[in-house]
Short mmCIF file of C-alpha atoms in Angstrom, two decimals:
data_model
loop_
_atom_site.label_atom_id
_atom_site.label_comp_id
_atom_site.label_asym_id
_atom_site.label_seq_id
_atom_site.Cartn_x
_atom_site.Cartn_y
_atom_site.Cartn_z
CA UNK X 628 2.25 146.82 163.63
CA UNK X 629 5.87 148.17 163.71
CA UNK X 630 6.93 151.18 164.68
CA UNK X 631 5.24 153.99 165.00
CA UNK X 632 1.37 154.03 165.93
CA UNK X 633 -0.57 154.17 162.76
CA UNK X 634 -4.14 155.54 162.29
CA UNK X 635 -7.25 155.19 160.07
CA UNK X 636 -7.76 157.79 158.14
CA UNK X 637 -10.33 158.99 155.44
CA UNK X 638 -10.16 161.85 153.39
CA UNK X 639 -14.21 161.88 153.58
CA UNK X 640 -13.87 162.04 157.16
CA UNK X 641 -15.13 165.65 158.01
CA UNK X 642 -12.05 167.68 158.91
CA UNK X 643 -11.28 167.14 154.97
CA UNK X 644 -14.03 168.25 153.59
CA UNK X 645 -13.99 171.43 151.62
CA UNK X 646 -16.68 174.21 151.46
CA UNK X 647 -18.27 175.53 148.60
CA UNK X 648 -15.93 178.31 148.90
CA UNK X 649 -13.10 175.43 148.59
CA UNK X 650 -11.56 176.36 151.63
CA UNK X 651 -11.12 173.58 154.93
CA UNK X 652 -12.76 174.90 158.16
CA UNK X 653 -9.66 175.78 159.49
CA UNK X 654 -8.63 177.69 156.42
CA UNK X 655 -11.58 179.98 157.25
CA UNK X 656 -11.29 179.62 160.87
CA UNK X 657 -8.01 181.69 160.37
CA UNK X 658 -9.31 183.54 157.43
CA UNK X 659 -11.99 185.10 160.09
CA UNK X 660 -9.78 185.96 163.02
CA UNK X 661 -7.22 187.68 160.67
CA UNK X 662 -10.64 189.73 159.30
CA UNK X 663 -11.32 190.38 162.98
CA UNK X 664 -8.57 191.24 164.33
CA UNK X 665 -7.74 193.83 161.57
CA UNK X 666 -11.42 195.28 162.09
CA UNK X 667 -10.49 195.45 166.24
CA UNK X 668 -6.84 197.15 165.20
CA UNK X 669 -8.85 199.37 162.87
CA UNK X 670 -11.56 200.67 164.96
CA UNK X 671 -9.45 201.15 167.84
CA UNK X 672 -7.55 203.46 165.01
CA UNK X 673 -10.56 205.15 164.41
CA UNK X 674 -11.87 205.66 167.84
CA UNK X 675 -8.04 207.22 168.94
CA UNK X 676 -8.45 209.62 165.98
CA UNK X 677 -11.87 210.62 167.04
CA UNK X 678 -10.87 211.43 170.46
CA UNK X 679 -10.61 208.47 172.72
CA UNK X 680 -7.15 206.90 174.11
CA UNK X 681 -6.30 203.92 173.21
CA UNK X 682 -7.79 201.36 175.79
CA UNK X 683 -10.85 203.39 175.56
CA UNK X 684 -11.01 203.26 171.61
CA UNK X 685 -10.13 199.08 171.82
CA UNK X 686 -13.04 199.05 174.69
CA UNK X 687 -15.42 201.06 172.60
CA UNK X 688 -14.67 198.49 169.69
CA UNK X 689 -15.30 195.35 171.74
CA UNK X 690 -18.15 196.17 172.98
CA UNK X 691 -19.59 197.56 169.54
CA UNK X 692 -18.85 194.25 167.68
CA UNK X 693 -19.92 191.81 169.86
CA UNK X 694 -23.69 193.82 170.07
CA UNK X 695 -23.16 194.60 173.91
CA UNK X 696 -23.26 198.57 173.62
CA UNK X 697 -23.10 200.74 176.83
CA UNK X 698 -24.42 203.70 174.89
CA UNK X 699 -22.07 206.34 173.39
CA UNK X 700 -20.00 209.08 175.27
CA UNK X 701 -21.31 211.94 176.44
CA UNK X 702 -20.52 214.70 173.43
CA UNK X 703 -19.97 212.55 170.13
CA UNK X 704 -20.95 214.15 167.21
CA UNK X 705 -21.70 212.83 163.85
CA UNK X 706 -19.09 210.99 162.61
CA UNK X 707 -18.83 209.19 165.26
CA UNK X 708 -21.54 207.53 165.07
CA UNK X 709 -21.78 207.26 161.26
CA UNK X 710 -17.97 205.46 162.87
CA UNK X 711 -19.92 203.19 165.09
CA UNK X 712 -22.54 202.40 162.59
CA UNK X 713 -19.62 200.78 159.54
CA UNK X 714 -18.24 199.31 162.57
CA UNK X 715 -21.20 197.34 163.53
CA UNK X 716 -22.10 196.63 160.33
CA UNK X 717 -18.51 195.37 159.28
CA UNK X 718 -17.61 193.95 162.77
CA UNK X 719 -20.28 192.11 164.21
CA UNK X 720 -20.81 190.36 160.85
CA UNK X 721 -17.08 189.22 160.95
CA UNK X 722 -17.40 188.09 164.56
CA UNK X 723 -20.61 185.91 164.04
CA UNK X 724 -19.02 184.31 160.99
CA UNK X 725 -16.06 183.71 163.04
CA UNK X 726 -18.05 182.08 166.13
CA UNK X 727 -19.91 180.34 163.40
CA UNK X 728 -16.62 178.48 161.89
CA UNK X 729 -15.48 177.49 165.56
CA UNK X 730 -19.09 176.19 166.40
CA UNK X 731 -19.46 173.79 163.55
CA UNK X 732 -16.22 172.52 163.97
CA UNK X 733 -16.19 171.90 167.78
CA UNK X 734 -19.88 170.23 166.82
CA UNK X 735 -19.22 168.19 163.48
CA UNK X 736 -15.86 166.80 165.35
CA UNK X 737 -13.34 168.91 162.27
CA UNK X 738 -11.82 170.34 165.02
CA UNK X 739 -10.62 166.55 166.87
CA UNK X 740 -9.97 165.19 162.89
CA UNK X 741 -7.30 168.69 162.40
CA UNK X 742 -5.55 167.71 165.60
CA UNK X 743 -5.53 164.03 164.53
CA UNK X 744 -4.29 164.53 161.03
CA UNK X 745 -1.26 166.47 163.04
CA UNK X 746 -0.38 163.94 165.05
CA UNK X 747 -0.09 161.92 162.00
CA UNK X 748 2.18 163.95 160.29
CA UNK X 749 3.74 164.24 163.07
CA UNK X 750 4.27 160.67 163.10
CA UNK X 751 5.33 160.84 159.48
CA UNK X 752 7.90 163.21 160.07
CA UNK X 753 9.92 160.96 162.46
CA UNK X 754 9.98 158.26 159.48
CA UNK X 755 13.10 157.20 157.45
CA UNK X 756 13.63 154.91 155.01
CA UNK X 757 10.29 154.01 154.44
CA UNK X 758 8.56 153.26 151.10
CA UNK X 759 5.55 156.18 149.70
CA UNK X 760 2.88 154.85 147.34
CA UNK X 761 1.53 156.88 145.19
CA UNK X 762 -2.40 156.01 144.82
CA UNK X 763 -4.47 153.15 146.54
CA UNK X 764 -6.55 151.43 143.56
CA UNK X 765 -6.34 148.05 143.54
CA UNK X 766 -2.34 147.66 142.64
CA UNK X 767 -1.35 150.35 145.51
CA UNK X 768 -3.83 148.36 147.51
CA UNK X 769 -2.28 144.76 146.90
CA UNK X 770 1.54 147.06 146.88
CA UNK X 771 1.03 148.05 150.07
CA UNK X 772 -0.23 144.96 151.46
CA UNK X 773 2.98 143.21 150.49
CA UNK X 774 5.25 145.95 151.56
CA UNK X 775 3.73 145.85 155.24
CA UNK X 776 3.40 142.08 155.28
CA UNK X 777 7.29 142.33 154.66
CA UNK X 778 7.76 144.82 157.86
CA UNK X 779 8.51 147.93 155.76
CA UNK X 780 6.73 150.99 156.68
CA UNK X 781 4.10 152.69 153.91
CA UNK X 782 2.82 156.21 153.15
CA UNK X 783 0.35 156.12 151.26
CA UNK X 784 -0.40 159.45 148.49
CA UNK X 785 -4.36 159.58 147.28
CA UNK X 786 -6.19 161.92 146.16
CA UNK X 787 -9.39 159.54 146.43
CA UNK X 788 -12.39 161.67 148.38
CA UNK X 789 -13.42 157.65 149.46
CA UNK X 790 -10.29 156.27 150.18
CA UNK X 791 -9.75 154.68 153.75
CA UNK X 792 -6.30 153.07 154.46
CA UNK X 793 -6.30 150.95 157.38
CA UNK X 794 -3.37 150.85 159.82
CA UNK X 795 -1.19 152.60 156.78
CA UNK X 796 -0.54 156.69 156.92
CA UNK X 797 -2.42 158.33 155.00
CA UNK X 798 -1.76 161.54 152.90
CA UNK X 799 -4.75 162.87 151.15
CA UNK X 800 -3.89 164.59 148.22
CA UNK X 801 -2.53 165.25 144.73
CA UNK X 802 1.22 163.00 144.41
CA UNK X 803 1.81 165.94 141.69
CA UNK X 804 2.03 168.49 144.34
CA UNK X 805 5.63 168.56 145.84
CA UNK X 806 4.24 169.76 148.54
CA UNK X 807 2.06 166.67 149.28
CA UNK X 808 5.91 164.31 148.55
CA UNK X 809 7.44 166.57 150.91
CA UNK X 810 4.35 165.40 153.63
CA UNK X 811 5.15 161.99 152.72
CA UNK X 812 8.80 162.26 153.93
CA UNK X 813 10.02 161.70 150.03
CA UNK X 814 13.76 162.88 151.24
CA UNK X 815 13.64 160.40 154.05
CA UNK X 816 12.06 157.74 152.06
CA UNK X 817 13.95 154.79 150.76
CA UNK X 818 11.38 153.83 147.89
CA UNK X 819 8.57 155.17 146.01
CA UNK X 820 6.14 152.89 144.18
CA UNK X 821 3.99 154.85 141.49
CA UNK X 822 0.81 153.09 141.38
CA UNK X 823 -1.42 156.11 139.34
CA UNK X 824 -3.63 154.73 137.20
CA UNK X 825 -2.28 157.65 134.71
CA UNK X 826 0.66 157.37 132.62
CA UNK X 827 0.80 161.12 132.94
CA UNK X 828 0.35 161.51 136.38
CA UNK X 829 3.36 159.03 136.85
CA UNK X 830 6.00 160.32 134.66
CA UNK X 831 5.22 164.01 136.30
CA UNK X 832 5.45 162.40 139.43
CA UNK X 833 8.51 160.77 138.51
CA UNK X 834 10.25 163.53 137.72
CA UNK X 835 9.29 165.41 140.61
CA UNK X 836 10.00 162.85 142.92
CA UNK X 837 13.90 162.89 141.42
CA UNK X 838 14.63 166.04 141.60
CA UNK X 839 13.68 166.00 145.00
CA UNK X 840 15.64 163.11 146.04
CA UNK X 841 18.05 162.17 144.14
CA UNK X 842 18.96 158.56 145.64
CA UNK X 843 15.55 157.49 145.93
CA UNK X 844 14.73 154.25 144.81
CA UNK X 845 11.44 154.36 142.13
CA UNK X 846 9.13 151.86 140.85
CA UNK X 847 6.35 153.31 138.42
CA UNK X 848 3.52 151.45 136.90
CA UNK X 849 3.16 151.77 133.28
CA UNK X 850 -0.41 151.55 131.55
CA UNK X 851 0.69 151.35 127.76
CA UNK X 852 4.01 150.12 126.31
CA UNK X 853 4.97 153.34 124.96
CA UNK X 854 5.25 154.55 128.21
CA UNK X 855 8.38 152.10 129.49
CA UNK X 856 10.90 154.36 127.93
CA UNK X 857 9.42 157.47 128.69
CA UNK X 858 9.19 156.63 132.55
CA UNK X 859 12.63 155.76 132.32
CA UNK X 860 14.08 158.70 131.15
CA UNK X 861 12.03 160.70 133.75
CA UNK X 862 13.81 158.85 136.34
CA UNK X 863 12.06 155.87 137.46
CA UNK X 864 14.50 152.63 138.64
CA UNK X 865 11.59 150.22 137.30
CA UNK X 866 8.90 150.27 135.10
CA UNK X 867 6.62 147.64 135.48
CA UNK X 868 3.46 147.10 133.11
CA UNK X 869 0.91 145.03 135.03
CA UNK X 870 -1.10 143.66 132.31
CA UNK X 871 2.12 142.49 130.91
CA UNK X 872 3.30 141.10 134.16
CA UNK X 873 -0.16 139.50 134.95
CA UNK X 874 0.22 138.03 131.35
CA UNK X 875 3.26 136.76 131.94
CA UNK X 876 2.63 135.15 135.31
CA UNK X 877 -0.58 133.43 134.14
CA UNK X 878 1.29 132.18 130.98
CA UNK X 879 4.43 130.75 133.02
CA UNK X 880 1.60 128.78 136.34
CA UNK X 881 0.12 127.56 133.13
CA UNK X 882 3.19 125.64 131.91
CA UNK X 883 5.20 125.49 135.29
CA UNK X 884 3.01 125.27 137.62
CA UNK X 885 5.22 123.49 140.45
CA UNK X 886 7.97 126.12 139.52
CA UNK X 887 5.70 129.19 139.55
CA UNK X 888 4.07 128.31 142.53
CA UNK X 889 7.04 127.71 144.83
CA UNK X 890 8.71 131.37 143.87
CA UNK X 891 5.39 132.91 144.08
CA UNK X 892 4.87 131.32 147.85
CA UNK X 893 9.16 132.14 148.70
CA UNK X 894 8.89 135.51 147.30
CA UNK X 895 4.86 136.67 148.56
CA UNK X 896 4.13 134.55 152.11
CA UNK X 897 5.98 135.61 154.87
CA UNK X 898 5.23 132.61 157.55
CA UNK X 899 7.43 130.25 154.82
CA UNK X 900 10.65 128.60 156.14
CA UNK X 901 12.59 129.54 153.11
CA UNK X 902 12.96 133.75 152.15
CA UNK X 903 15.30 135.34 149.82
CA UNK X 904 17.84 138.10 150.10
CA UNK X 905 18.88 141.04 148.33
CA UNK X 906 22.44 142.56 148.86
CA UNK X 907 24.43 145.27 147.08
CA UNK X 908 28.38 144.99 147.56
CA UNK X 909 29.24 148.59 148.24
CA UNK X 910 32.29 150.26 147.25
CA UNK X 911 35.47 149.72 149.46
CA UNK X 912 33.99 146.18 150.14
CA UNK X 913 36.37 143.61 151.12
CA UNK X 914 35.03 141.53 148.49
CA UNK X 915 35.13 143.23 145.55
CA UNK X 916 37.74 141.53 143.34
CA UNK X 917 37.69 138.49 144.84
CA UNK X 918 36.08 135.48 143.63
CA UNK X 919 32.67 134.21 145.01
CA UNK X 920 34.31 131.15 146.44
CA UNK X 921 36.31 133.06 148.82
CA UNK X 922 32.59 134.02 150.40
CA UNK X 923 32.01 130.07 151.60
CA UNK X 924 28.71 131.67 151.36
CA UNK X 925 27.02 127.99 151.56
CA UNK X 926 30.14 126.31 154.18
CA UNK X 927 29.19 129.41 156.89
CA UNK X 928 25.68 130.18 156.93
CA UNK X 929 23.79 127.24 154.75
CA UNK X 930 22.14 129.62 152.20
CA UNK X 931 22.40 129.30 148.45
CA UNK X 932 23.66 131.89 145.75
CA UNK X 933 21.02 132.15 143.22
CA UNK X 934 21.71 135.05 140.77
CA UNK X 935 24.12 138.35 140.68
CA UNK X 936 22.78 141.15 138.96
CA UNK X 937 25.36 143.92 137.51
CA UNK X 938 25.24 146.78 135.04
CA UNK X 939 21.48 145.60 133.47
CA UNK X 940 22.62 141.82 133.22
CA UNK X 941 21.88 138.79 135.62
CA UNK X 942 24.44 135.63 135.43
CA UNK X 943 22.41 132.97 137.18
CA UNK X 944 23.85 129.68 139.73
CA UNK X 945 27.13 131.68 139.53
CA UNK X 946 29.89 129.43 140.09
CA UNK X 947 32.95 129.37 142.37
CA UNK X 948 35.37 131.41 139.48
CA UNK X 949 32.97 134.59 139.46
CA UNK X 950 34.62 137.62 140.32
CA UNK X 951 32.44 140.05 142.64
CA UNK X 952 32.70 143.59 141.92
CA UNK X 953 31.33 146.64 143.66
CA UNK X 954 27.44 147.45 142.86
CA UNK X 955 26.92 143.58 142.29
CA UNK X 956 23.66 142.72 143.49
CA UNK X 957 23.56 139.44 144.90
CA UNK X 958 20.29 137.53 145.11
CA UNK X 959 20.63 134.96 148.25
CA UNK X 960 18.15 131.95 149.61
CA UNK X 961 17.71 130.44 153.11
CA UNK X 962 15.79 130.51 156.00
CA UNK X 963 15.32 133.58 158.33
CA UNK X 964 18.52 131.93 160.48
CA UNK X 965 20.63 131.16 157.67
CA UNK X 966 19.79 134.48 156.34
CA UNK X 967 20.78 136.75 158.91
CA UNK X 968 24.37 134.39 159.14
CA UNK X 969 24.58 135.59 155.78
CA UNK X 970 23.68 139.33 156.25
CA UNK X 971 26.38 139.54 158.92
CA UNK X 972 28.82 138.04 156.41
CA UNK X 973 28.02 140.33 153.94
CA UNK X 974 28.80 143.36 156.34
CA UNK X 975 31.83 141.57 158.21
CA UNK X 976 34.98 143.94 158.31
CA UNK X 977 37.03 141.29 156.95
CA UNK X 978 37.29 138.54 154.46
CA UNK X 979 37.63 136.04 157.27
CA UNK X 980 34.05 135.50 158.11
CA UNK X 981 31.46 136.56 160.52
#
């Protein structure tokens, strides 16, 4: 794999689990040691008021909750011991609980999946322009598959209790939550693919997802047709019905299947000799105004202009007269060689060549 090292991770696995109480072990690992150590500043408190100094009052407190006892001092009257007794009864139940929580996680291995899941995020946190997929059914599945066949590093969003990703992060949890896009790196990310199998879920996600990051590139998954319109207006780059798609792709193998095949093969296998390219002219480009035959794209690096998308529109086989602008997408063929001869062109300071 690229990059960063990756790790398996399920959100069955037992440092994900929640308790009956719907709290993590950790939650109510801290949950008892704040409950503890308010009971230790307390009945130090109480002791100091009763007549002790301090370290004698946090001494007598210790040794009360944790069911040692040295006996009482000499002289205590009544309330302190009906003192002592809430204390024990209060204290020693919190401390037991607390030992409890640290036992079962040190024995049930939560403890080594908490420090794992950190290093992940960890990991996550150093990524940048990476692509987040949000849910792992069967489409996020075959997404993300694609995506790291082509060398582009995932996150994956699920709220799945049986997921398991392997050798892709992994953030279990609700894509809703911006919380759980802002553990997915969503302002570092270069793409989002939303792969929900709710229309809902999708355009909320949507809309989340741009408000957070303006510039990020989305591709949502649309279950119905009347949904198209309404993902676009919540921000989504793409909307993409599968059924439609799978339709569509069935229909066109079915009548072309020489031509179908050979784009499906360029465009989805990544050990083929031929690949194709996708380049934006940005603004202040050299080349924007100029016709495409001042590029010599074919003369200087062998690869073939095959479309140029602008403003919604695609002009196919271009010729020689077309005038590039800025924002023009330009959709390029060739090998891996011819490619990168053409990438370096693309990005050359000057209209001269590479």
């Amino acid at each position: 794999m690229k990059g960063l090292s990756r790790m398996r991770l399920s959100r069955q696995s037992p440092g994900r689990r929640l308790t009956s109480s719907g709290l993590e072990p950790s939650q109510r690992l801290l949950a008892g040691l704040a409950v503890l150590f308010t009971i230790l500043v307390a009945g130090t408190t109480g002791y100091v008021l009763l007549g002790l100094d301090v370290l004698d009052g946090l001494y007598q407190t210790v040794i009360t909750i944790s069911t040692v006892g040295y006996g009482d001092p000499e002289g205590v009257g009544g309330r302190y011991q009906l003192f002592t007794i809430g204390l024990i009864l209060l204290g020693t139940g919190t401390s037991l609980y607390t030992i409890g929580v640290v036992i079962e996680m040190l024995f049930e291995g939560r403890l080594d999946d908490q420090f794992r899941r950190r290093r992940m995020q960890r990991s996550i946190d150093n990524l940048s322009g990476h692509s987040v997929i949000c849910g792992y059914g069967q489409v996020g599945r075959a997404i993300a598959a694609a995506m790291d066949d082509g060398g582009t590093e995932v996150v994956v969003i699920d709220r799945d209790p049986d997921i398991i990703a392997d050798d892709l992060f992994l953030i279990p949890g609700d894509a809703t939550n911006d919380r759980t896009l802002r553990d997915a790196g969503i302002e570092r990310a270069k793409s989002m693919v939303l792969a929900l199998d709710s229309d809902v879920d999708n355009l909320y996600v949507a809309l989340s997802a741009r408000s957070l990051c303006p510039g990020l590139f989305i591709v949502a998954r649309a279950n119905s047709a009347g949904a198209v319109p309404k993902l676009h207006q919540a921000g989504a780059n793409r909307v993409i019905n599968p059924h439609q798609i799978g339709g569509s792709r069935m229909a066109a193998i079915a009548l072309r299947p020489g031509v179908a095949g050979y784009f499906e093969e360029v465009l989805r296998r990544t050990d083929q000799d031929v690949r194709l390219l996708e380049h934006r002219i940005p603004e202040g480009s050299h080349f924007v105004g100029r016709p495409l035959s001042e590029l010599e794209l074919t003369q200087r690096t062998g690869c073939g202009m095959l479309a140029i998308h602008r403003g919604g529109r695609w002009l196919t086989n271009p010729q020689g007269g077309h005038q590039l602008a800025a924002n023009d997408e330009l959709v390029v063929l060739g090998t891996d060689e011819q490619l990168s001869l053409a990438l370096a062109l693309f990005e050359s300071e000057s209209p001269s060549g590479v």
